[in-house]
PDB file of C-alpha atoms in Angstrom:
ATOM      1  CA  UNK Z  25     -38.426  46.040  65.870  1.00 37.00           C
ATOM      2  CA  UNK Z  26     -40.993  48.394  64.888  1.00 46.00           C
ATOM      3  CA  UNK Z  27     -42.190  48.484  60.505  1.00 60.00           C
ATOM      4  CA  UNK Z  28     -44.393  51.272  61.401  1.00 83.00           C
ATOM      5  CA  UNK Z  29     -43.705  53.902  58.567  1.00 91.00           C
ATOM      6  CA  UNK Z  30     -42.931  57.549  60.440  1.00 94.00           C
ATOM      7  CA  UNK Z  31     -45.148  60.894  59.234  1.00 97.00           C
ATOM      8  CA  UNK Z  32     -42.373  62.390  58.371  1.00 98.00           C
ATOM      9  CA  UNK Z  33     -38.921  61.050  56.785  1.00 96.00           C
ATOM     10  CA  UNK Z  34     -36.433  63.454  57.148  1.00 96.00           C
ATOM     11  CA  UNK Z  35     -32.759  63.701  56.671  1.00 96.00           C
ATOM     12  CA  UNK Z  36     -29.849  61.587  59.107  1.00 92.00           C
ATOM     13  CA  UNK Z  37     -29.608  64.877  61.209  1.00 95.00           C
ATOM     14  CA  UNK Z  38     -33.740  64.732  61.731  1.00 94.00           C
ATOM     15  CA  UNK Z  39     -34.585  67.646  59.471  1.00 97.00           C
ATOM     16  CA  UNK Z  40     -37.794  68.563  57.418  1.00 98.00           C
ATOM     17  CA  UNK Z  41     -37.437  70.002  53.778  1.00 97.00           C
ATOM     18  CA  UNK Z  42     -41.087  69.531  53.281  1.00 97.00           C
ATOM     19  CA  UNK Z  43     -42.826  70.249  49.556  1.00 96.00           C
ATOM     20  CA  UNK Z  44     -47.020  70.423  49.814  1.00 97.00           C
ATOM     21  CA  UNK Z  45     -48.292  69.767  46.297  1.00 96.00           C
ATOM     22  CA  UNK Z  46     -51.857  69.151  45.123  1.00 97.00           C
ATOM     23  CA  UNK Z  47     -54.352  71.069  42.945  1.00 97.00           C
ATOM     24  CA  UNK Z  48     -55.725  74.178  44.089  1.00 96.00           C
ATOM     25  CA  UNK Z  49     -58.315  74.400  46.629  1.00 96.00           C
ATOM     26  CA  UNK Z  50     -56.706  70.810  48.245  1.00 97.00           C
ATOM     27  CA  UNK Z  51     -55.654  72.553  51.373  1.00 96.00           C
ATOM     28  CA  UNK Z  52     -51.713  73.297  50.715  1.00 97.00           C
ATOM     29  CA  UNK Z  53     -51.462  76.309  52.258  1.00 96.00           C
ATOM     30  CA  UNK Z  54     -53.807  75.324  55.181  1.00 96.00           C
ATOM     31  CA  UNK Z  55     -50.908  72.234  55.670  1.00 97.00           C
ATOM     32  CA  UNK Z  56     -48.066  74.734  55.374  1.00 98.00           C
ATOM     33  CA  UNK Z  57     -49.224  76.717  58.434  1.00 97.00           C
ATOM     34  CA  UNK Z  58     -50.020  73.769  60.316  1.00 96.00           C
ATOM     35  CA  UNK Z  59     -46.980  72.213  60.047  1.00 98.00           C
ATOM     36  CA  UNK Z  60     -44.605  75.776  59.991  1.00 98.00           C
ATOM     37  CA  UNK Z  61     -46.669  76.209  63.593  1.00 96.00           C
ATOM     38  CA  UNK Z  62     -45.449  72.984  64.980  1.00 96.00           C
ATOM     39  CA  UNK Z  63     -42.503  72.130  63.899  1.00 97.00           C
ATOM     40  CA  UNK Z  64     -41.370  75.751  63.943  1.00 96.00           C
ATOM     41  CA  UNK Z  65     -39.510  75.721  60.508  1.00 98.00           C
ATOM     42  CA  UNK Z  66     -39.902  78.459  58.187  1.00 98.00           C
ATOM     43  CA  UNK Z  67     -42.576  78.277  56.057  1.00 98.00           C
ATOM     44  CA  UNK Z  68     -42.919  79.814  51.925  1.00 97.00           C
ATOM     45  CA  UNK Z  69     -45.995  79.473  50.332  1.00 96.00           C
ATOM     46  CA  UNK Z  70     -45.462  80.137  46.603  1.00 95.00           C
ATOM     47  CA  UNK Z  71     -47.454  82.074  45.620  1.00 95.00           C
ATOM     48  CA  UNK Z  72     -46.085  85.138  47.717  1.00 95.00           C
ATOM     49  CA  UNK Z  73     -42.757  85.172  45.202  1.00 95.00           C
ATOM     50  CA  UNK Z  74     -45.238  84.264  41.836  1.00 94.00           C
ATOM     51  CA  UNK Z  75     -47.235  87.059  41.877  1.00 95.00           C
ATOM     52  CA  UNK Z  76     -46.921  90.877  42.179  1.00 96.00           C
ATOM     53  CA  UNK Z  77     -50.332  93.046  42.991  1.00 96.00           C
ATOM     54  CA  UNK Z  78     -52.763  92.507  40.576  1.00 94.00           C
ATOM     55  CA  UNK Z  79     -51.834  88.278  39.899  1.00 94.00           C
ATOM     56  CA  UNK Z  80     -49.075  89.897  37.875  1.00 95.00           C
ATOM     57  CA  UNK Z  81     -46.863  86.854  37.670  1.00 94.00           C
ATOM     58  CA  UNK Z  82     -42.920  87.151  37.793  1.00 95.00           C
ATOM     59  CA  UNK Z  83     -40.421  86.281  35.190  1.00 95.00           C
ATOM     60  CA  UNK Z  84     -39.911  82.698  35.556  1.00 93.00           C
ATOM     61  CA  UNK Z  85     -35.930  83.316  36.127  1.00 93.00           C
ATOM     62  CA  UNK Z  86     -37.027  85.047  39.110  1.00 95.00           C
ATOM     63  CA  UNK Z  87     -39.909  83.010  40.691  1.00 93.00           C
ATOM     64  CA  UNK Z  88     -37.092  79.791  40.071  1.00 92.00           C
ATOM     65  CA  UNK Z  89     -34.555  82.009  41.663  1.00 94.00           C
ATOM     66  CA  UNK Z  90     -36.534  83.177  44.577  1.00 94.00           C
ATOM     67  CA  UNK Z  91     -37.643  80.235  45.751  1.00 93.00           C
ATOM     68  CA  UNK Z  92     -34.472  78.327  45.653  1.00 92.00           C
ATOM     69  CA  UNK Z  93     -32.915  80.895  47.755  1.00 95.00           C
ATOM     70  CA  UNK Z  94     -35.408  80.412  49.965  1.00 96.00           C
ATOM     71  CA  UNK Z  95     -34.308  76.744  50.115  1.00 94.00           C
ATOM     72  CA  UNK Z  96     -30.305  77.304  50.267  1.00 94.00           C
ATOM     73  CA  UNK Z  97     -31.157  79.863  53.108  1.00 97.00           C
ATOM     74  CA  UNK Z  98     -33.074  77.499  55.445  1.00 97.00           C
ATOM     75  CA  UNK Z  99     -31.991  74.234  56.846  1.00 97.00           C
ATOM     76  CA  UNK Z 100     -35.456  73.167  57.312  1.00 98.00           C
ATOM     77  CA  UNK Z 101     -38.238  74.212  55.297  1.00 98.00           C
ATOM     78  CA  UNK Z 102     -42.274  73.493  54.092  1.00 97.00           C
ATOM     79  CA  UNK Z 103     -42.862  75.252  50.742  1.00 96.00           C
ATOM     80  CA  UNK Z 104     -46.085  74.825  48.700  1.00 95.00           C
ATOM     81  CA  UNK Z 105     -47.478  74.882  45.441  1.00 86.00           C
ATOM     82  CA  UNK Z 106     -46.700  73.421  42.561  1.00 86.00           C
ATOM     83  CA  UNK Z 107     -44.922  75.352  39.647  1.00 78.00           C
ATOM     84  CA  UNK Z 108     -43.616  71.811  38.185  1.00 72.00           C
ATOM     85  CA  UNK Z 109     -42.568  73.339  34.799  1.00 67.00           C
ATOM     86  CA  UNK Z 110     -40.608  76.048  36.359  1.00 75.00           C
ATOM     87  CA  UNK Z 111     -39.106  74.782  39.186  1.00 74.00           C
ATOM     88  CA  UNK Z 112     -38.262  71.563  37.365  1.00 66.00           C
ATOM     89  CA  UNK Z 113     -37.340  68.630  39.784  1.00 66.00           C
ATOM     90  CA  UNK Z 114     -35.088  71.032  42.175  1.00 64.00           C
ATOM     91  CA  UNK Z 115     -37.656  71.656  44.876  1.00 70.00           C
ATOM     92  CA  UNK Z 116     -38.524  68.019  44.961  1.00 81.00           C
ATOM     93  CA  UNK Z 117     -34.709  66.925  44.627  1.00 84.00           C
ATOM     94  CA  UNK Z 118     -34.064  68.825  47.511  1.00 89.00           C
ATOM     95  CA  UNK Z 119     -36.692  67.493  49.916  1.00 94.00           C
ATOM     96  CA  UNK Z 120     -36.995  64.874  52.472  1.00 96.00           C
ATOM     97  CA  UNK Z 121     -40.838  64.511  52.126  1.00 97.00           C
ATOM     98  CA  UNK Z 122     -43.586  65.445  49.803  1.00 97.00           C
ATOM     99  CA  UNK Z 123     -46.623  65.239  50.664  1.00 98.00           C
ATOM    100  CA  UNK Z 124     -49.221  65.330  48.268  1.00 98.00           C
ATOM    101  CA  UNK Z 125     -52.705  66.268  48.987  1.00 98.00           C
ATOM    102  CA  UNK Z 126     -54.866  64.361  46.955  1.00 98.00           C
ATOM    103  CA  UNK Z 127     -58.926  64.246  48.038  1.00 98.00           C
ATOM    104  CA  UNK Z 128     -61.874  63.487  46.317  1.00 98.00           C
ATOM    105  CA  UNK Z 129     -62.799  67.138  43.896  1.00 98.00           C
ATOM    106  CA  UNK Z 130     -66.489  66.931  45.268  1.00 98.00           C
ATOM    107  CA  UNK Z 131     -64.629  67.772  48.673  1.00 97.00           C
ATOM    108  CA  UNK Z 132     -62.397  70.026  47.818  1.00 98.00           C
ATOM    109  CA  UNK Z 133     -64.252  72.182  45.170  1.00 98.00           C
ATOM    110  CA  UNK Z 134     -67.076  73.430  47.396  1.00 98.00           C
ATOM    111  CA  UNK Z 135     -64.311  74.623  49.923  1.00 97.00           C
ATOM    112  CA  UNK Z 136     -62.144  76.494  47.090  1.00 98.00           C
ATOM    113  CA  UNK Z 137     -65.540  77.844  46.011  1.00 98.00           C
ATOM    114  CA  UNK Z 138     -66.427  79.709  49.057  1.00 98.00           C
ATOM    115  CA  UNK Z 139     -62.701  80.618  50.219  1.00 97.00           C
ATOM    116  CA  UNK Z 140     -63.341  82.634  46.535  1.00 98.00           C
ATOM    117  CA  UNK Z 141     -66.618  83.825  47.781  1.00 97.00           C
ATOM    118  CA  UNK Z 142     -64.806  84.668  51.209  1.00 97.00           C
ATOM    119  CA  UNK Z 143     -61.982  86.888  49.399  1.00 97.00           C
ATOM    120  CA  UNK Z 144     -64.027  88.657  47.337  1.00 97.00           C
ATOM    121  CA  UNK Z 145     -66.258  90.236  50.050  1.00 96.00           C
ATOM    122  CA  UNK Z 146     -62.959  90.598  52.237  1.00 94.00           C
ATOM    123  CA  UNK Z 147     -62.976  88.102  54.705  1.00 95.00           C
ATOM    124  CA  UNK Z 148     -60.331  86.298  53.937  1.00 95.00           C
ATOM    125  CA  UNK Z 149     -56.881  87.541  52.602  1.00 95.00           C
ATOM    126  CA  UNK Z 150     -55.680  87.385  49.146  1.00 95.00           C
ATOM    127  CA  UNK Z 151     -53.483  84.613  48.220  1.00 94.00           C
ATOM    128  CA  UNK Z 152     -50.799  87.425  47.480  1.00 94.00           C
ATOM    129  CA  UNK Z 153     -50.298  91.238  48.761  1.00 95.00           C
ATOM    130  CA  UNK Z 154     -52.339  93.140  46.122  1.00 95.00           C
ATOM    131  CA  UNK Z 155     -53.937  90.088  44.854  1.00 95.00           C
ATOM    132  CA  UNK Z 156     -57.878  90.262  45.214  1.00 95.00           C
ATOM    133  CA  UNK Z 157     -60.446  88.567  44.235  1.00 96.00           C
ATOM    134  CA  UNK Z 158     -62.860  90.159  42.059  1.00 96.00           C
ATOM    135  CA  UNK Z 159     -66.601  89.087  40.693  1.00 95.00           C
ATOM    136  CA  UNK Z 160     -65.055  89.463  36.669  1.00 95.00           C
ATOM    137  CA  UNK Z 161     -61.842  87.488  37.943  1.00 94.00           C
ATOM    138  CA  UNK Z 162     -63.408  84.420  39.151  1.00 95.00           C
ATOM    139  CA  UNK Z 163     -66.566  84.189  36.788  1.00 95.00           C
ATOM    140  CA  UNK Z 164     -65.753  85.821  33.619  1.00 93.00           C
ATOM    141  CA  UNK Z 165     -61.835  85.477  32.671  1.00 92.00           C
ATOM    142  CA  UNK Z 166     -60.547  82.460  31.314  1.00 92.00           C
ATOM    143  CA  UNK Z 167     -57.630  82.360  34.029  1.00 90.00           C
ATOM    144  CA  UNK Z 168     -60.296  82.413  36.975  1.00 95.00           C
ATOM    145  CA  UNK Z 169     -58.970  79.897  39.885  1.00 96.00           C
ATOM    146  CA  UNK Z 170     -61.996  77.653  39.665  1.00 97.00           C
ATOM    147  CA  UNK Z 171     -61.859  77.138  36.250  1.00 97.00           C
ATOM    148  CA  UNK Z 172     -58.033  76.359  36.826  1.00 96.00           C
ATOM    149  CA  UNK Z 173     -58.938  73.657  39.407  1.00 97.00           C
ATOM    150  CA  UNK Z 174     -61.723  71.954  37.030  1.00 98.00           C
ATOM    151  CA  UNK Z 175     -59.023  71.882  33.753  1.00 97.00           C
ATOM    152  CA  UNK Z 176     -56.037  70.775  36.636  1.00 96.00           C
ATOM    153  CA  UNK Z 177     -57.511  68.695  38.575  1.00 97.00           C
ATOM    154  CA  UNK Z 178     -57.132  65.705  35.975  1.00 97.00           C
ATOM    155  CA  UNK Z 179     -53.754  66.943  35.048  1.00 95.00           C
ATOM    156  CA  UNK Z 180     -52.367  67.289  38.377  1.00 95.00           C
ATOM    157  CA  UNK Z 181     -53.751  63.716  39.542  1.00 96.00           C
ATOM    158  CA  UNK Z 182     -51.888  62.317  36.667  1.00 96.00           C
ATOM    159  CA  UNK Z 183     -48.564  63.644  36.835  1.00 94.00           C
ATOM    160  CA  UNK Z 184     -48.183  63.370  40.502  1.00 96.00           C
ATOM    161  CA  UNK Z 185     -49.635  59.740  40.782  1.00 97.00           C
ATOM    162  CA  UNK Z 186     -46.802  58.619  38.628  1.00 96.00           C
ATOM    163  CA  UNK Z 187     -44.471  60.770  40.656  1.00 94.00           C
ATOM    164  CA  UNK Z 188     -46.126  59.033  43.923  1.00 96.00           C
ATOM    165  CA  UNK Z 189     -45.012  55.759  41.824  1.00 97.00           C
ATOM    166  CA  UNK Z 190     -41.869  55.979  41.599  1.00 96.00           C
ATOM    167  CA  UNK Z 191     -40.755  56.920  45.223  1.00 96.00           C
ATOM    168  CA  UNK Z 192     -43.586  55.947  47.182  1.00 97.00           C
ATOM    169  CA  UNK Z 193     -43.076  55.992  50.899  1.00 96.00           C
ATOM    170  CA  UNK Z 194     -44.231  52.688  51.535  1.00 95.00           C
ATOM    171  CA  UNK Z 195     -41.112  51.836  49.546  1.00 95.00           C
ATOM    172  CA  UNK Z 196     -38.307  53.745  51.250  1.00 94.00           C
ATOM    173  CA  UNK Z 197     -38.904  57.071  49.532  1.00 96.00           C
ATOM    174  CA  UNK Z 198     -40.193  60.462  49.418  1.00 96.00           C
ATOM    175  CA  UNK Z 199     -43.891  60.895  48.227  1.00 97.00           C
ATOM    176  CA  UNK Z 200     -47.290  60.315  50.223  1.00 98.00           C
ATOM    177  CA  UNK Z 201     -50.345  60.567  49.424  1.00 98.00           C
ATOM    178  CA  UNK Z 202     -52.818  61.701  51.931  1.00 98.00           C
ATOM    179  CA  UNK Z 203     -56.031  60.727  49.792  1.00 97.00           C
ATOM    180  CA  UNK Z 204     -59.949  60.215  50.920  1.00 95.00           C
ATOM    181  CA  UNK Z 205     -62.377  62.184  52.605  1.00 95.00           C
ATOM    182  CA  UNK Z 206     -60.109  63.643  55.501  1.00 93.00           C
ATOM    183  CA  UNK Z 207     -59.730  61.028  57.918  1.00 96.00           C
ATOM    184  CA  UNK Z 208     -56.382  60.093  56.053  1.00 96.00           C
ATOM    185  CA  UNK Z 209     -54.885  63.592  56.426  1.00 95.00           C
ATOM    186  CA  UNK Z 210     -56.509  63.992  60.581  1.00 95.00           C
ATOM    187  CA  UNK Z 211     -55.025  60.709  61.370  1.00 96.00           C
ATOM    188  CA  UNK Z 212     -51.550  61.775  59.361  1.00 97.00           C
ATOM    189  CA  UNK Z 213     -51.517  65.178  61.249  1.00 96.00           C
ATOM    190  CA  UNK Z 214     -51.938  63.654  64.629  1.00 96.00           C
ATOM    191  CA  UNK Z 215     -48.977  61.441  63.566  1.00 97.00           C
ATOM    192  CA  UNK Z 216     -46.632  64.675  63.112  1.00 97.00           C
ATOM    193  CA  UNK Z 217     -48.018  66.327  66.453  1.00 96.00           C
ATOM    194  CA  UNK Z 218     -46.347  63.039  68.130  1.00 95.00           C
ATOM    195  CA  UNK Z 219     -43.362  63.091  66.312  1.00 94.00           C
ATOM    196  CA  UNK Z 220     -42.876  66.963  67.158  1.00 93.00           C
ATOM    197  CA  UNK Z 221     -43.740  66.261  70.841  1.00 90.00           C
ATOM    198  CA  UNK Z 222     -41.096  64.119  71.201  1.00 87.00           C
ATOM    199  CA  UNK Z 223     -38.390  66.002  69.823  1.00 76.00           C
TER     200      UNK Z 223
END
């Protein structure tokens, strides 16, 4: 009989209510796609019901509201992002896996630096409709998204570490960690390409 944990735990009827959490710049997003693309469930990156054009964020009443319909619509889902303080436990409550991306912040910084650099001059798009990137945004406003990784990063590690604790999959539950230098995450990703394969 095999111990081998599975990528993915899912519910008796073998679906995915996936939540992507991690500090920004960690790759969320990047994982959403990935894993909308192959296991073709629908897919809500957060930010998209956060912020109107401009990074004009929502009332909190409607971001909760918005993304919990999302939810009740959907059997199967992957939503990212965090939003702890407004979403509460629900989004996590109603999962069958989080997955929390969690490499070192000399990895991940450089990355989230030049995606910036990337949507400023237009390469890339905006996190949100309306939502660009400007020179005064990222470098001289106390709300710019690298300074919000350096003051989270800490934070973030914290809180979901004794999250990861608590329900750890290695122990029956929820919450995994994909952690190091990206070898973890490839060798986790490869798992869920064999798992969708042979569904």
């Amino acid at each position: 009989m095999s111990t081998a944990i599975p990528p993915l735990k899912g519910d008796a009827q073998g679906r995915y209510r996936i939540r992507v959490v991690g500090n920004s710049g960690t790759g969320k997003t990047t994982m959403l796609r990935r894993l909308e693309s192959l296991l073709g469930i629908p897919a809500l990156p957060m930010d998209l019901v956060l912020f109107e054009p401009n990074f004009v964020q929502v009332p909190r009443e409607v971001f909760r509201a918005r993304v919990l319909e999302f939810m009740d619509k959907h059997e199967q889902w992957v939503v990212d992002g965090n939003a702890n303080s407004v979403l509460g436990h629900s989004s996590t409550d109603n999962a069958t896996d989080v997955i929390w991306l969690d490499p070192p912040f000399v990895l991940y910084f450089p990355r989230l630096f030049w995606r910036t650099m990337r949507r400023i001059f237009g390469y890339d798009e905006p996190c949100a409709p309306g939502c660009d990137e400007t020179w005064r945004s990222v470098f001289f406003n106390k709300e710019s998204i690298l300074l919000w990784a350096i003051t989270q990063h800490k934070r973030n590690r914290t809180r979901y570490t004794a999250a990861y604790n608590t329900d750890p999959v290695e122990r029956g539950g929820k919450w995994r960690r994909l952690g190091g230098w990206g070898s973890e995450a490839k060798r986790w990703f490869e798992e869920v390409e064999k798992l969708a394969k042979s569904k």
